[in-house]
Amino acid sequence: MATERTLSILKPDATRRNLTGKINAVFEEAGLRIIAQKRLQLSQTQAEAFYGAHRERGFFKDLVGFMVGGPVVVQVLEGEDAIAQNRKLMGATNPANADAGTIRKLFAESIEANSVHGSDSAEAAAHEIGFFFAGTEIVG
């Protein structure tokens, strides 16, 4: 297995409920390291650009509205097979279908307010990390 980096976003529902530490503990206990992190408020323009691949999908407007509705924590996770490991830790998008012990099963409120986002491929991770972080902000 190779050491990888992936983007993680703790969504507005998680930050509103002060779950940042609890969610990060799940990542760290699984062996992922947080090598960059910042809390920010996404603008409409940023959210639309970040989720641009979904622009033609019916949920795009609601997704963007949700993501600008409160602060988020964006972070870079690093570890062995980090992309797949993070996706497994997050659980299914719909928390009703998520495995016990996953972040979404433990903390999500709904399919939209599902607490976390994670990159789904190496290409997406590189793009998403670059969207939020300059190379000098990532300290491994």
C-alpha positions in Angstrom: 0.0 0.0 0.0 1.1 3.5 -0.7 1.0 6.6 1.4 -1.6 8.9 0.0 -3.3 12.2 0.7 -7.0 12.9 0.5 -9.2 15.9 1.1 -11.7 15.8 4.0 -14.4 18.3 4.6 -16.3 18.5 7.9 -19.6 19.9 6.7 -21.8 22.7 8.3 -23.9 20.2 10.2 -20.8 18.8 11.9 -19.3 22.1 12.8 -22.6 23.5 14.0 -22.8 20.6 16.5 -19.1 20.9 17.6 -18.2 17.5 16.2 -14.9 18.4 14.7 -12.8 16.8 17.5 -14.9 13.6 17.6 -14.8 13.1 13.8 -11.0 13.9 13.7 -10.5 11.3 16.5 -12.0 8.7 14.2 -9.5 9.6 11.4 -6.6 9.6 13.8 -7.5 6.4 15.6 -7.6 4.7 12.2 -4.0 5.8 11.5 -4.7 8.8 9.3 -2.7 12.0 10.0 -4.2 15.5 9.6 -1.4 17.4 7.9 -3.3 20.5 7.0 -6.5 22.0 8.4 -8.5 25.2 8.3 -12.0 26.4 9.2 -13.7 28.6 6.7 -17.0 29.9 5.4 -17.5 28.9 1.8 -18.8 31.6 -0.5 -21.4 30.8 -3.1 -18.8 31.1 -5.8 -16.4 28.7 -4.0 -19.1 26.1 -3.4 -20.3 26.3 -7.0 -16.8 25.9 -8.3 -15.9 23.0 -5.9 -19.1 21.1 -6.7 -19.1 22.1 -10.4 -19.0 18.5 -11.6 -22.6 18.2 -10.1 -23.9 21.4 -11.7 -26.4 19.5 -14.0 -27.7 17.3 -11.2 -30.9 18.0 -9.4 -29.3 18.3 -6.0 -26.7 20.9 -7.0 -28.5 24.0 -5.8 -29.5 22.4 -2.5 -25.9 21.1 -2.0 -24.4 24.5 -2.6 -27.0 26.2 -0.4 -26.2 23.7 2.4 -22.4 24.1 2.1 -22.6 27.9 2.3 -25.0 27.7 5.3 -22.2 27.5 8.0 -18.5 27.1 8.5 -16.7 24.0 7.3 -13.4 22.5 8.2 -11.2 21.5 5.2 -8.3 19.2 5.9 -5.7 17.0 4.2 -5.5 13.5 5.6 -2.4 11.4 4.9 -1.8 7.7 5.4 -1.6 4.2 3.9 -4.3 3.9 1.3 -5.8 7.2 2.7 -8.5 7.6 0.0 -10.1 4.2 0.4 -9.6 4.3 4.1 -11.3 7.6 4.5 -14.2 6.5 2.3 -14.6 3.4 4.5 -14.5 5.5 7.7 -17.1 7.9 6.3 -19.6 5.2 5.4 -22.4 5.4 2.8 -23.7 8.8 1.7 -27.1 8.0 3.1 -26.5 7.4 6.8 -29.4 5.0 6.9 -27.3 2.7 4.7 -24.0 3.3 6.5 -22.3 0.6 8.4 -22.3 0.8 12.2 -19.3 2.8 13.6 -18.8 4.9 10.5 -18.8 8.7 10.7 -22.1 9.0 8.9 -23.8 6.4 10.9 -22.6 8.0 14.1 -23.0 11.7 13.3 -25.0 12.4 10.1 -28.4 14.0 10.3 -29.6 13.1 6.8 -28.4 12.2 3.3 -27.7 15.9 2.7 -26.4 16.8 6.2 -24.1 13.8 6.3 -21.3 15.5 8.2 -18.3 14.7 5.9 -17.0 14.8 2.3 -14.0 12.8 1.1 -12.2 12.6 -2.2 -13.2 9.6 -4.3 -10.0 9.1 -6.3 -6.3 10.1 -6.5 -7.1 12.6 -9.3 -10.0 14.1 -7.3 -7.9 14.3 -4.2 -5.1 16.2 -6.0 -7.6 18.6 -7.5 -9.6 19.1 -4.3 -6.5 19.6 -2.1 -5.2 22.2 -4.5 -8.6 23.9 -4.5 -8.2 24.7 -0.7 -4.5 24.5 0.1 -1.2 26.0 -1.1 1.6 23.5 -1.0 3.2 25.5 1.9 0.1 25.0 4.0 0.6 21.2 4.0 3.0 20.0 6.7 3.6 16.3 6.7 
